PDB file of C-alpha atoms in Angstrom:
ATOM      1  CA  UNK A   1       4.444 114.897  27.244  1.00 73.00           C
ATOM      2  CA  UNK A   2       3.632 111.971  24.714  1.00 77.00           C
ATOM      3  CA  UNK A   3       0.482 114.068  23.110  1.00 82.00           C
ATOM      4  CA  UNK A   4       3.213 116.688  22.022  1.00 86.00           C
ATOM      5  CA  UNK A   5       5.624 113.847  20.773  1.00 87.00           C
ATOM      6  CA  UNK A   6       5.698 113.835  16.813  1.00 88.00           C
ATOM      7  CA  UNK A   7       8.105 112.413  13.764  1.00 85.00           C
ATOM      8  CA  UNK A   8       8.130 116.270  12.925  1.00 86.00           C
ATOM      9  CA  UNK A   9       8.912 117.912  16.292  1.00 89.00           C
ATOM     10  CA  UNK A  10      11.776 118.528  18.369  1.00 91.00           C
ATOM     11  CA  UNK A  11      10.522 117.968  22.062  1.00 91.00           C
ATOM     12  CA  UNK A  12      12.702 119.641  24.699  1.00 91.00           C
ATOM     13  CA  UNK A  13      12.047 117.873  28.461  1.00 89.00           C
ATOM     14  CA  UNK A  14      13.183 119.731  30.902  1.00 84.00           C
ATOM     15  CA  UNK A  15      10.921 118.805  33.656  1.00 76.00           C
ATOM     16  CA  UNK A  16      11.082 115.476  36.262  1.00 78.00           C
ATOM     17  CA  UNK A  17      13.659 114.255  34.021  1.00 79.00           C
ATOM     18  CA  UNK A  18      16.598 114.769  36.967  1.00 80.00           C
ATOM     19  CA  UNK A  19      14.852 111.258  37.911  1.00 85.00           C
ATOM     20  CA  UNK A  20      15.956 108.093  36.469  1.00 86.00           C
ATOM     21  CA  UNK A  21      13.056 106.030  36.394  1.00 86.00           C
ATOM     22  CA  UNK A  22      11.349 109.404  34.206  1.00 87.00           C
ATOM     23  CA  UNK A  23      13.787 109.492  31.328  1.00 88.00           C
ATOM     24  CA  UNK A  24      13.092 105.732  31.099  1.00 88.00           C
ATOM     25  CA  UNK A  25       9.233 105.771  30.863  1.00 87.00           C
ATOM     26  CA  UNK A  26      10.420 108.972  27.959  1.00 87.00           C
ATOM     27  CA  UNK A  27      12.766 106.583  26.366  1.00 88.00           C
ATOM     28  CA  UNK A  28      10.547 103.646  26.069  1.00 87.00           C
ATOM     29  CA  UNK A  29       7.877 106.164  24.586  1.00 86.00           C
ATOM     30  CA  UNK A  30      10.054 107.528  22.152  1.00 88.00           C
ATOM     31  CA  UNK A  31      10.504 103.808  21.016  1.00 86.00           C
ATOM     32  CA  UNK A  32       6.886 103.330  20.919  1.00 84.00           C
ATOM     33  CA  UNK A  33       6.771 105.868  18.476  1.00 86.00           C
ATOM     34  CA  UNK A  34      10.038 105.500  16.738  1.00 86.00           C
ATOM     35  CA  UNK A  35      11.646 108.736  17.295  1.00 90.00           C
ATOM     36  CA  UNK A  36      15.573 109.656  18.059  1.00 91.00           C
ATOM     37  CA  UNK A  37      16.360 110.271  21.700  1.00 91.00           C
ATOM     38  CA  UNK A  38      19.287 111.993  23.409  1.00 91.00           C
ATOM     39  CA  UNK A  39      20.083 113.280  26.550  1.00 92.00           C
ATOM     40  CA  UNK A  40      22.102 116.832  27.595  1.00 92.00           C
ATOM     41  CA  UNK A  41      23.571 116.957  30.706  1.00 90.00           C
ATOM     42  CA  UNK A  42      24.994 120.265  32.280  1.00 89.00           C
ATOM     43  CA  UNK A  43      27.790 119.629  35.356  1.00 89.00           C
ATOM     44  CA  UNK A  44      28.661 121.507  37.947  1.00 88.00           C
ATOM     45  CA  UNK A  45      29.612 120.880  40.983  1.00 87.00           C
ATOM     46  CA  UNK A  46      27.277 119.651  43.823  1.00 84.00           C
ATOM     47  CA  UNK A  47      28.084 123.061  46.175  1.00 87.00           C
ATOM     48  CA  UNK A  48      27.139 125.257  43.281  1.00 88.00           C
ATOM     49  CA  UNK A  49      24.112 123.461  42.480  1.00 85.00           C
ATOM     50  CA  UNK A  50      22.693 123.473  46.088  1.00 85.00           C
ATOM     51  CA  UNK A  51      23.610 127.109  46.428  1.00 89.00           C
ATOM     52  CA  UNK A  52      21.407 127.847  43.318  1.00 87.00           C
ATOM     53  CA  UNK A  53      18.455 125.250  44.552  1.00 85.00           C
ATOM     54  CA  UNK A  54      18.389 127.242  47.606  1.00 87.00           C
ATOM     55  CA  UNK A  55      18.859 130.770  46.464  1.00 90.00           C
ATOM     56  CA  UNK A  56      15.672 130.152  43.788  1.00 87.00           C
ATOM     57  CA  UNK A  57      12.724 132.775  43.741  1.00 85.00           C
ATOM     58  CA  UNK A  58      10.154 130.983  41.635  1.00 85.00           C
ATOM     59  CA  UNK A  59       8.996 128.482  44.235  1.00 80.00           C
ATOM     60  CA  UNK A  60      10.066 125.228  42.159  1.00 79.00           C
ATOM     61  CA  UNK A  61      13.076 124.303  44.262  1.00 80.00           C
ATOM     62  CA  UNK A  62      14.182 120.400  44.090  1.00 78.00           C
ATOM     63  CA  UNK A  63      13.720 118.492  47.027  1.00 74.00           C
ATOM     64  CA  UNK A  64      17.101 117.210  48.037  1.00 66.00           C
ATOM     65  CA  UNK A  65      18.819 114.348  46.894  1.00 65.00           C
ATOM     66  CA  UNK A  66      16.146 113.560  44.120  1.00 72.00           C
ATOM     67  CA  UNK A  67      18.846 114.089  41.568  1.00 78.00           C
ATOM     68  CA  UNK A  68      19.782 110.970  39.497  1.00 84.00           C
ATOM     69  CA  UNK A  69      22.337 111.342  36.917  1.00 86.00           C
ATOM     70  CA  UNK A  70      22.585 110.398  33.965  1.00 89.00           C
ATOM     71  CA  UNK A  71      25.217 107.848  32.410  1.00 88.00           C
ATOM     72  CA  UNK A  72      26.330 106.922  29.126  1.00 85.00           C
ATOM     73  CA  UNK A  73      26.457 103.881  29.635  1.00 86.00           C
ATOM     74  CA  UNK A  74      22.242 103.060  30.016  1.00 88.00           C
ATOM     75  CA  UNK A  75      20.743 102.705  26.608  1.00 86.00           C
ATOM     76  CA  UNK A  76      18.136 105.210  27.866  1.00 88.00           C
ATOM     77  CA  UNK A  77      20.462 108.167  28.566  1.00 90.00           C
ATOM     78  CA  UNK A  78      22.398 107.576  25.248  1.00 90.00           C
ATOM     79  CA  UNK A  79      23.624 109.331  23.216  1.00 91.00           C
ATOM     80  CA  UNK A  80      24.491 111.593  25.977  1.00 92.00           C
ATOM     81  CA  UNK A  81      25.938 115.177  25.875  1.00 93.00           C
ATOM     82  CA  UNK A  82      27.958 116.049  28.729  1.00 90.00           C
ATOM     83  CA  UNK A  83      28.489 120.243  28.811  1.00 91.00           C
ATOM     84  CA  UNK A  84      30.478 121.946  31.986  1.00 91.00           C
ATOM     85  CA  UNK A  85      27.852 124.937  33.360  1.00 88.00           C
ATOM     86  CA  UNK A  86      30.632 127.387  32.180  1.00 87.00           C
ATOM     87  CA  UNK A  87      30.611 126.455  28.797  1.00 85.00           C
ATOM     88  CA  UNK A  88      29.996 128.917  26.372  1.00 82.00           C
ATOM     89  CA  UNK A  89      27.588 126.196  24.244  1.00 83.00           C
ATOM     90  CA  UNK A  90      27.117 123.041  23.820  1.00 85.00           C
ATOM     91  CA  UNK A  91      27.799 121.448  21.037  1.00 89.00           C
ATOM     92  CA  UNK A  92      24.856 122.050  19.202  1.00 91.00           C
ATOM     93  CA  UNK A  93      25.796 120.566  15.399  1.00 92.00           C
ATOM     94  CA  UNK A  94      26.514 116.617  17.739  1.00 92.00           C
ATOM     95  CA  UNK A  95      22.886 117.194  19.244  1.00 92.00           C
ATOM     96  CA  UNK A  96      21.198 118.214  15.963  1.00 92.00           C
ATOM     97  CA  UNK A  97      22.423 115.286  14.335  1.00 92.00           C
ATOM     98  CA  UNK A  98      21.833 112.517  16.870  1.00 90.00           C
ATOM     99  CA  UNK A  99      18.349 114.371  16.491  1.00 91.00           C
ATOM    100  CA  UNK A 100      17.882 113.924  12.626  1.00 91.00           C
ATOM    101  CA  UNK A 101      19.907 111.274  12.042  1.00 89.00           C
ATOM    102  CA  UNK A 102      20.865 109.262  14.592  1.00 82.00           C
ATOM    103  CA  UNK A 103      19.466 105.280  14.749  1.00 81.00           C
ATOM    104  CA  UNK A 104      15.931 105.098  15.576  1.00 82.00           C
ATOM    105  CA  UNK A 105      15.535 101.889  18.092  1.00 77.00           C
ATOM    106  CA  UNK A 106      12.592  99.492  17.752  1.00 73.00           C
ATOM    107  CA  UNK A 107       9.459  99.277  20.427  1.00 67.00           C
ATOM    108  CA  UNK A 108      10.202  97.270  23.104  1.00 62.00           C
ATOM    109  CA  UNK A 109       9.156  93.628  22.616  1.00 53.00           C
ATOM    110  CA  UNK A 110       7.717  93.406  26.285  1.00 51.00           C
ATOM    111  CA  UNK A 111       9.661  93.922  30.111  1.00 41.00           C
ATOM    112  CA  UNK A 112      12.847  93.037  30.344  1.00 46.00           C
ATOM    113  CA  UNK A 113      14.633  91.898  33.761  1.00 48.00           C
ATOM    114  CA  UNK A 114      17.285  94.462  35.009  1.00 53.00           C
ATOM    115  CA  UNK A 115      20.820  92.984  33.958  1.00 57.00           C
ATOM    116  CA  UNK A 116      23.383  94.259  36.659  1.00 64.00           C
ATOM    117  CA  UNK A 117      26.937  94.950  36.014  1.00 68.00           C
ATOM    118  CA  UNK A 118      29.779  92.583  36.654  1.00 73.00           C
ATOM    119  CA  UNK A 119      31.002  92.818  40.528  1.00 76.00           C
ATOM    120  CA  UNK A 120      34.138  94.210  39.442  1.00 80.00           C
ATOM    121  CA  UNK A 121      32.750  96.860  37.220  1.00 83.00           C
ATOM    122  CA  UNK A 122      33.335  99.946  39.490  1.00 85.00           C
ATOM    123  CA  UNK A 123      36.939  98.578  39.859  1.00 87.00           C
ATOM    124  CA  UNK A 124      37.740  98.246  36.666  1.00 88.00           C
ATOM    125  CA  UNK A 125      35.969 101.987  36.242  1.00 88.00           C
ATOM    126  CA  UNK A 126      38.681 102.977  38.329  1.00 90.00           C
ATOM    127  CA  UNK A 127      41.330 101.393  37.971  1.00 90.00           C
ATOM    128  CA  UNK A 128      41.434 102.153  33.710  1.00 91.00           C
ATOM    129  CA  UNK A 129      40.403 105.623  34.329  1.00 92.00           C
ATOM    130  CA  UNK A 130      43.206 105.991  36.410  1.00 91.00           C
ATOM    131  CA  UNK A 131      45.636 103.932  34.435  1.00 91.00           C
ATOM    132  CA  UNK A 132      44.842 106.665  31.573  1.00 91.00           C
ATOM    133  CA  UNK A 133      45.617 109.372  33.566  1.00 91.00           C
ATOM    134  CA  UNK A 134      49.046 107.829  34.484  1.00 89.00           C
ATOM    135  CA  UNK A 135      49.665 107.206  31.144  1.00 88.00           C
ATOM    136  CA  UNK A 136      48.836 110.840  29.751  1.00 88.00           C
ATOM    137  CA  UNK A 137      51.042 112.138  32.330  1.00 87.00           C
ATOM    138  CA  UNK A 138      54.219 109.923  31.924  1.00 83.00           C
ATOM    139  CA  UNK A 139      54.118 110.444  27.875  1.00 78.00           C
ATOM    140  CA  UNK A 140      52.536 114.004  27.335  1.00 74.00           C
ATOM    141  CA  UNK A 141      55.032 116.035  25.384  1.00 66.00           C
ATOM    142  CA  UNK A 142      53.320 119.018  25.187  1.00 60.00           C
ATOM    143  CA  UNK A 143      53.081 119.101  21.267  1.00 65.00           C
ATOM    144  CA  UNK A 144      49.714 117.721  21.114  1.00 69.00           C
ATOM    145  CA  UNK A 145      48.183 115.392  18.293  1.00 76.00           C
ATOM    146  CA  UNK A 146      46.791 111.627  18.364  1.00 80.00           C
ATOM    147  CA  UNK A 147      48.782 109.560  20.870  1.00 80.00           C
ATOM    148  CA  UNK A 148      49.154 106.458  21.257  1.00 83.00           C
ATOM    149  CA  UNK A 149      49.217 105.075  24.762  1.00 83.00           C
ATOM    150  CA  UNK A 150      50.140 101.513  26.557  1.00 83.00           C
ATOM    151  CA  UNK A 151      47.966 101.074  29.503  1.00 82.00           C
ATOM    152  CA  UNK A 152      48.857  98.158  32.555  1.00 77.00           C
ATOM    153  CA  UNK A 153      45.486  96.673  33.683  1.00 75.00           C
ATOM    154  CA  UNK A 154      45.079  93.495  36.049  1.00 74.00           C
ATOM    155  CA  UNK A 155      44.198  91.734  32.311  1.00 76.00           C
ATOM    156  CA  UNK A 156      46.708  92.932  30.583  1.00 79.00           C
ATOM    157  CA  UNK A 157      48.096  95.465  28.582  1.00 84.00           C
ATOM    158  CA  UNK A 158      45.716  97.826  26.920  1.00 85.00           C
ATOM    159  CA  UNK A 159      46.821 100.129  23.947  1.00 88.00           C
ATOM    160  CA  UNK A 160      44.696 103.324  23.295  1.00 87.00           C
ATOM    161  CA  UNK A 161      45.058 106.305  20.768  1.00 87.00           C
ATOM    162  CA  UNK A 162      43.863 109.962  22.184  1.00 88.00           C
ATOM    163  CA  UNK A 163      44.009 112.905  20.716  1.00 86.00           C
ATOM    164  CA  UNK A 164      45.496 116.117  23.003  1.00 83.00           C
ATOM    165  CA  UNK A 165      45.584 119.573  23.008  1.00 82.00           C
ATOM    166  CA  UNK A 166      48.830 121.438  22.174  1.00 80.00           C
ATOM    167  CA  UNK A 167      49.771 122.481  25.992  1.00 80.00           C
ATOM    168  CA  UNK A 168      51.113 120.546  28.969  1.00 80.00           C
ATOM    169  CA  UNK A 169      47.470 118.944  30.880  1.00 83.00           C
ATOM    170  CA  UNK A 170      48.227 118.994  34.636  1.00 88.00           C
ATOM    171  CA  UNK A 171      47.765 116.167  36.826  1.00 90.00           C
ATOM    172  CA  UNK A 172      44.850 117.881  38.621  1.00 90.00           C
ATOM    173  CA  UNK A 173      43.115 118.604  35.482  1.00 90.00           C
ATOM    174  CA  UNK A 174      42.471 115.210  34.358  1.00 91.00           C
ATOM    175  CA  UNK A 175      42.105 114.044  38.114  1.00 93.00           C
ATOM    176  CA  UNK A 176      39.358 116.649  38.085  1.00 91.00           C
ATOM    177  CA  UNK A 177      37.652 115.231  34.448  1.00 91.00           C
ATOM    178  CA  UNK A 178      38.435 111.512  35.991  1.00 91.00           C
ATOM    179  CA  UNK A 179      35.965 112.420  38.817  1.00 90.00           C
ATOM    180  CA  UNK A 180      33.227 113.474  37.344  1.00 88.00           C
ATOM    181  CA  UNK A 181      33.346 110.737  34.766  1.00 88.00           C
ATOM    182  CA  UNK A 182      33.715 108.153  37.467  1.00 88.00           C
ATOM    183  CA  UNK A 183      30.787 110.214  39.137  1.00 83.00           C
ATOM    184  CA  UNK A 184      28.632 110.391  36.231  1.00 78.00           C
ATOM    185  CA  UNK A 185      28.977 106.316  35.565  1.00 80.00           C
ATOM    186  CA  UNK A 186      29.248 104.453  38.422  1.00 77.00           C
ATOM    187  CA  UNK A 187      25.383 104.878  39.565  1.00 69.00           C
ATOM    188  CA  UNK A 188      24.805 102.556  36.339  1.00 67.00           C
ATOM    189  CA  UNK A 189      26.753  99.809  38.284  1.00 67.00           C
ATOM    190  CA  UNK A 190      24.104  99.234  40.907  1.00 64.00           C
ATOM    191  CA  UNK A 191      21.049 100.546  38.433  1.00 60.00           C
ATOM    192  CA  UNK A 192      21.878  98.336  35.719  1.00 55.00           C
ATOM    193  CA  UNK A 193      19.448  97.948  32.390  1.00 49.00           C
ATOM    194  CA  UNK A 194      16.702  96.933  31.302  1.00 43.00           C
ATOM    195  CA  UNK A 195      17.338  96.701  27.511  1.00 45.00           C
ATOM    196  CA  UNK A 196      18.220  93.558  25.762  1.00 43.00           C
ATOM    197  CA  UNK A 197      21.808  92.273  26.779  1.00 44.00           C
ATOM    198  CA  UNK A 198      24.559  93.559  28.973  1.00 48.00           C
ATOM    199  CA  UNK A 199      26.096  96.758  29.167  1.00 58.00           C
ATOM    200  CA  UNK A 200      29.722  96.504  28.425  1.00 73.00           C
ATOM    201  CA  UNK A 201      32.046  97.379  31.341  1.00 78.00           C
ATOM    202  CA  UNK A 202      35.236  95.833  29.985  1.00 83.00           C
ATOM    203  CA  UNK A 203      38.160  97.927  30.530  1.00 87.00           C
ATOM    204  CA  UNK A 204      38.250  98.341  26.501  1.00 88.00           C
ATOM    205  CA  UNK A 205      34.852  99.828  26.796  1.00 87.00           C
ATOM    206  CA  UNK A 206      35.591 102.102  29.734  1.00 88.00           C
ATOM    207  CA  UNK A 207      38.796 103.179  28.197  1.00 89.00           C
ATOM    208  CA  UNK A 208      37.117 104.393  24.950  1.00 89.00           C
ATOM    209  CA  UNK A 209      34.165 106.270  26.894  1.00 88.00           C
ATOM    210  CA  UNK A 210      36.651 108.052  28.902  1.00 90.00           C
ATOM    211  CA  UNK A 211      39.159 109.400  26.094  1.00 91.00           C
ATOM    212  CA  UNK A 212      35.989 110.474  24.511  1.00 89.00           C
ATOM    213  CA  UNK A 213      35.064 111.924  27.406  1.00 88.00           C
ATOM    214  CA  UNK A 214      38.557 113.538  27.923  1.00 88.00           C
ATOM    215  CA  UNK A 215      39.023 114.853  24.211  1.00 87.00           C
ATOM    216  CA  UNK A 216      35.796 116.753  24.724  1.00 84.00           C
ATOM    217  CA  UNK A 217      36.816 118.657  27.724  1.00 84.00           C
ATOM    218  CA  UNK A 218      40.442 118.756  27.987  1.00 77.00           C
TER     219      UNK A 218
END
Protein backbone atom coordinates (compact mmCIF):
# COMPACT_ATOMS: atom_id res chain seq x y z
CA UNK A 1 0.00 0.00 0.00
CA UNK A 2 2.61 2.79 0.99
CA UNK A 3 4.74 2.21 -2.48
CA UNK A 4 1.45 3.38 -4.30
CA UNK A 5 0.96 6.35 -1.78
CA UNK A 6 1.81 9.77 -3.59
CA UNK A 7 1.09 13.81 -3.07
CA UNK A 8 -0.49 13.27 -6.65
CA UNK A 9 -2.69 10.17 -6.19
CA UNK A 10 -5.91 9.35 -4.84
CA UNK A 11 -5.43 5.87 -3.05
CA UNK A 12 -8.68 3.95 -2.52
CA UNK A 13 -8.17 1.05 0.49
CA UNK A 14 -10.56 -1.19 0.45
CA UNK A 15 -8.83 -4.15 1.78
CA UNK A 16 -8.05 -5.22 5.80
CA UNK A 17 -9.19 -1.86 6.58
CA UNK A 18 -12.63 -3.37 8.45
CA UNK A 19 -9.75 -3.72 11.24
CA UNK A 20 -8.92 -1.01 13.54
CA UNK A 21 -5.47 -1.44 14.30
CA UNK A 22 -5.04 -1.36 9.95
CA UNK A 23 -6.51 2.05 9.31
CA UNK A 24 -4.15 3.20 12.09
CA UNK A 25 -0.79 1.83 10.74
CA UNK A 26 -2.60 3.74 7.11
CA UNK A 27 -3.16 6.83 9.08
CA UNK A 28 0.15 7.15 10.68
CA UNK A 29 1.64 6.52 7.06
CA UNK A 30 -0.29 9.03 5.49
CA UNK A 31 1.28 11.40 8.18
CA UNK A 32 4.63 10.18 7.39
CA UNK A 33 4.14 11.39 4.12
CA UNK A 34 1.90 14.31 4.64
CA UNK A 35 -1.09 13.42 2.72
CA UNK A 36 -5.06 14.05 3.55
CA UNK A 37 -6.86 11.06 4.98
CA UNK A 38 -10.55 10.21 5.27
CA UNK A 39 -12.55 7.43 5.92
CA UNK A 40 -16.14 6.18 4.10
CA UNK A 41 -18.18 4.08 5.91
CA UNK A 42 -21.28 2.22 4.35
CA UNK A 43 -24.10 0.93 7.19
CA UNK A 44 -26.30 -1.55 7.11
CA UNK A 45 -27.53 -3.55 9.34
CA UNK A 46 -25.62 -6.52 10.95
CA UNK A 47 -28.41 -9.32 9.48
CA UNK A 48 -27.93 -7.95 6.02
CA UNK A 49 -24.33 -7.90 6.18
CA UNK A 50 -23.94 -11.56 7.41
CA UNK A 51 -26.47 -12.67 4.84
CA UNK A 52 -24.19 -11.14 2.09
CA UNK A 53 -20.76 -12.53 3.89
CA UNK A 54 -22.31 -15.82 3.64
CA UNK A 55 -24.06 -15.82 0.34
CA UNK A 56 -20.42 -14.61 -1.39
CA UNK A 57 -19.07 -16.62 -4.51
CA UNK A 58 -15.56 -15.27 -4.82
CA UNK A 59 -14.03 -17.14 -1.90
CA UNK A 60 -12.98 -13.86 0.16
CA UNK A 61 -15.63 -14.14 2.85
CA UNK A 62 -14.77 -12.27 6.35
CA UNK A 63 -14.18 -14.34 9.15
CA UNK A 64 -16.73 -13.42 11.74
CA UNK A 65 -16.64 -10.81 14.12
CA UNK A 66 -13.34 -9.26 12.64
CA UNK A 67 -15.32 -6.17 11.86
CA UNK A 68 -14.22 -3.00 13.77
CA UNK A 69 -15.99 0.12 13.06
CA UNK A 70 -15.10 3.05 12.54
CA UNK A 71 -15.84 6.27 14.76
CA UNK A 72 -15.61 9.83 14.34
CA UNK A 73 -14.45 10.44 17.13
CA UNK A 74 -10.55 8.69 16.67
CA UNK A 75 -8.31 11.11 14.91
CA UNK A 76 -7.50 8.17 12.60
CA UNK A 77 -11.01 7.54 11.21
CA UNK A 78 -11.64 11.34 10.76
CA UNK A 79 -13.02 13.00 8.75
CA UNK A 80 -15.44 10.25 8.43
CA UNK A 81 -18.29 9.74 5.87
CA UNK A 82 -21.08 7.83 7.12
CA UNK A 83 -23.47 6.60 3.85
CA UNK A 84 -26.69 4.13 4.54
CA UNK A 85 -26.11 0.92 1.89
CA UNK A 86 -29.34 2.24 0.18
CA UNK A 87 -28.12 5.43 -0.63
CA UNK A 88 -28.16 6.45 -3.99
CA UNK A 89 -24.36 8.19 -3.49
CA UNK A 90 -22.41 9.39 -1.22
CA UNK A 91 -21.63 12.57 -0.98
CA UNK A 92 -18.95 12.75 -3.26
CA UNK A 93 -18.21 16.87 -3.51
CA UNK A 94 -17.56 16.45 1.07
CA UNK A 95 -15.06 13.52 0.16
CA UNK A 96 -13.31 15.30 -2.74
CA UNK A 97 -12.66 18.15 -0.69
CA UNK A 98 -11.47 16.65 2.59
CA UNK A 99 -9.23 14.96 -0.21
CA UNK A 100 -7.74 18.22 -1.79
CA UNK A 101 -8.14 20.41 0.77
CA UNK A 102 -8.63 19.28 3.92
CA UNK A 103 -5.65 19.88 6.85
CA UNK A 104 -2.72 17.81 6.28
CA UNK A 105 -1.49 16.56 9.98
CA UNK A 106 2.21 16.45 10.88
CA UNK A 107 4.38 12.97 11.32
CA UNK A 108 4.04 11.64 14.46
CA UNK A 109 6.71 12.83 16.92
CA UNK A 110 7.20 9.19 18.36
CA UNK A 111 4.41 6.53 20.33
CA UNK A 112 2.02 7.91 22.17
CA UNK A 113 0.22 6.08 25.26
CA UNK A 114 -3.52 5.25 24.55
CA UNK A 115 -5.64 8.05 26.40
CA UNK A 116 -9.05 6.36 27.40
CA UNK A 117 -12.27 8.12 27.65
CA UNK A 118 -13.78 9.49 30.79
CA UNK A 119 -15.83 6.60 32.79
CA UNK A 120 -18.91 8.34 32.11
CA UNK A 121 -18.41 8.80 28.45
CA UNK A 122 -20.85 6.09 27.14
CA UNK A 123 -23.41 7.68 29.57
CA UNK A 124 -23.21 10.83 28.61
CA UNK A 125 -23.29 9.26 24.76
CA UNK A 126 -26.56 8.24 25.77
CA UNK A 127 -28.03 10.14 27.74
CA UNK A 128 -27.48 13.57 25.16
CA UNK A 129 -28.32 11.49 22.26
CA UNK A 130 -31.38 10.72 23.80
CA UNK A 131 -32.07 14.06 25.35
CA UNK A 132 -31.98 15.29 21.50
CA UNK A 133 -34.34 13.01 20.43
CA UNK A 134 -36.79 14.11 23.21
CA UNK A 135 -36.27 17.42 22.37
CA UNK A 136 -36.89 17.09 18.45
CA UNK A 137 -39.98 15.35 19.27
CA UNK A 138 -41.60 17.70 21.91
CA UNK A 139 -40.82 20.95 19.56
CA UNK A 140 -40.96 19.60 15.87
CA UNK A 141 -43.58 21.61 14.06
CA UNK A 142 -43.42 20.11 10.97
CA UNK A 143 -42.35 23.33 9.00
CA UNK A 144 -38.79 22.56 9.01
CA UNK A 145 -35.76 25.12 9.14
CA UNK A 146 -32.87 25.73 11.86
CA UNK A 147 -34.21 25.07 15.36
CA UNK A 148 -33.21 25.91 18.22
CA UNK A 149 -33.44 23.39 21.02
CA UNK A 150 -33.03 23.40 25.09
CA UNK A 151 -31.64 20.15 26.14
CA UNK A 152 -31.78 18.86 30.26
CA UNK A 153 -28.46 17.02 30.95
CA UNK A 154 -27.21 15.88 34.56
CA UNK A 155 -24.79 19.30 34.00
CA UNK A 156 -27.09 21.39 32.99
CA UNK A 157 -28.98 22.83 30.40
CA UNK A 158 -27.63 22.51 26.92
CA UNK A 159 -28.94 24.74 23.98
CA UNK A 160 -28.42 23.40 20.37
CA UNK A 161 -29.51 24.72 16.84
CA UNK A 162 -30.47 21.83 14.09
CA UNK A 163 -31.60 22.18 11.02
CA UNK A 164 -34.87 19.77 9.90
CA UNK A 165 -36.52 18.67 7.07
CA UNK A 166 -39.97 20.08 6.15
CA UNK A 167 -42.13 16.85 7.36
CA UNK A 168 -43.09 15.49 10.77
CA UNK A 169 -39.67 12.91 11.84
CA UNK A 170 -41.21 9.99 13.79
CA UNK A 171 -40.03 8.86 17.00
CA UNK A 172 -38.72 5.59 15.51
CA UNK A 173 -36.84 7.34 12.90
CA UNK A 174 -34.47 9.15 14.98
CA UNK A 175 -34.50 6.18 17.58
CA UNK A 176 -33.31 4.24 14.55
CA UNK A 177 -30.36 7.12 13.50
CA UNK A 178 -29.70 7.34 17.54
CA UNK A 179 -28.64 3.63 17.33
CA UNK A 180 -26.43 3.44 14.91
CA UNK A 181 -24.69 6.59 16.01
CA UNK A 182 -24.45 5.28 19.53
CA UNK A 183 -23.26 2.00 17.68
CA UNK A 184 -20.81 3.55 15.50
CA UNK A 185 -19.10 5.60 18.67
CA UNK A 186 -19.14 3.88 21.63
CA UNK A 187 -16.28 1.20 20.60
CA UNK A 188 -13.98 4.49 20.83
CA UNK A 189 -14.85 4.51 24.63
CA UNK A 190 -12.91 1.39 25.49
CA UNK A 191 -10.32 1.84 22.30
CA UNK A 192 -9.39 5.22 23.12
CA UNK A 193 -6.36 7.21 21.13
CA UNK A 194 -3.29 7.37 20.60
CA UNK A 195 -2.85 10.94 19.23
CA UNK A 196 -1.78 13.82 21.29
CA UNK A 197 -4.51 14.82 23.95
CA UNK A 198 -7.97 13.63 24.77
CA UNK A 199 -10.79 13.04 22.70
CA UNK A 200 -13.62 15.21 23.70
CA UNK A 201 -16.69 13.37 25.06
CA UNK A 202 -18.41 16.33 26.71
CA UNK A 203 -22.01 16.35 26.15
CA UNK A 204 -21.35 19.69 23.96
CA UNK A 205 -19.17 17.58 21.80
CA UNK A 206 -21.52 14.63 21.52
CA UNK A 207 -24.41 16.88 20.92
CA UNK A 208 -22.77 18.58 17.87
CA UNK A 209 -21.54 15.11 16.30
CA UNK A 210 -24.95 13.81 16.54
CA UNK A 211 -27.07 16.78 14.90
CA UNK A 212 -24.47 16.50 12.28
CA UNK A 213 -25.01 13.18 12.14
CA UNK A 214 -28.86 13.62 12.14
CA UNK A 215 -29.01 16.55 9.47
CA UNK A 216 -27.22 14.18 7.13
CA UNK A 217 -29.65 11.41 7.27
CA UNK A 218 -32.88 12.61 8.45
Amino acid sequence: MQRQMALDTILIVDGLNYIKGFRYQMYCAAREMKLRVCTVHVVALKEQCREWNLTRQDGHAYEPETYEEPSSMVRWDSPLFTVLWDENAPPMSQIWSALTQGNIKPPNSGTLSVVKAPTDALQALEQTTAAIVSAIIADQTGLGGQQSLSLSTPSGMLRISIMLPTRNITLSQLQRLKRQFVTVHKKAITLGTIEKGTVNWDEKSIADKFVSYLEEHM
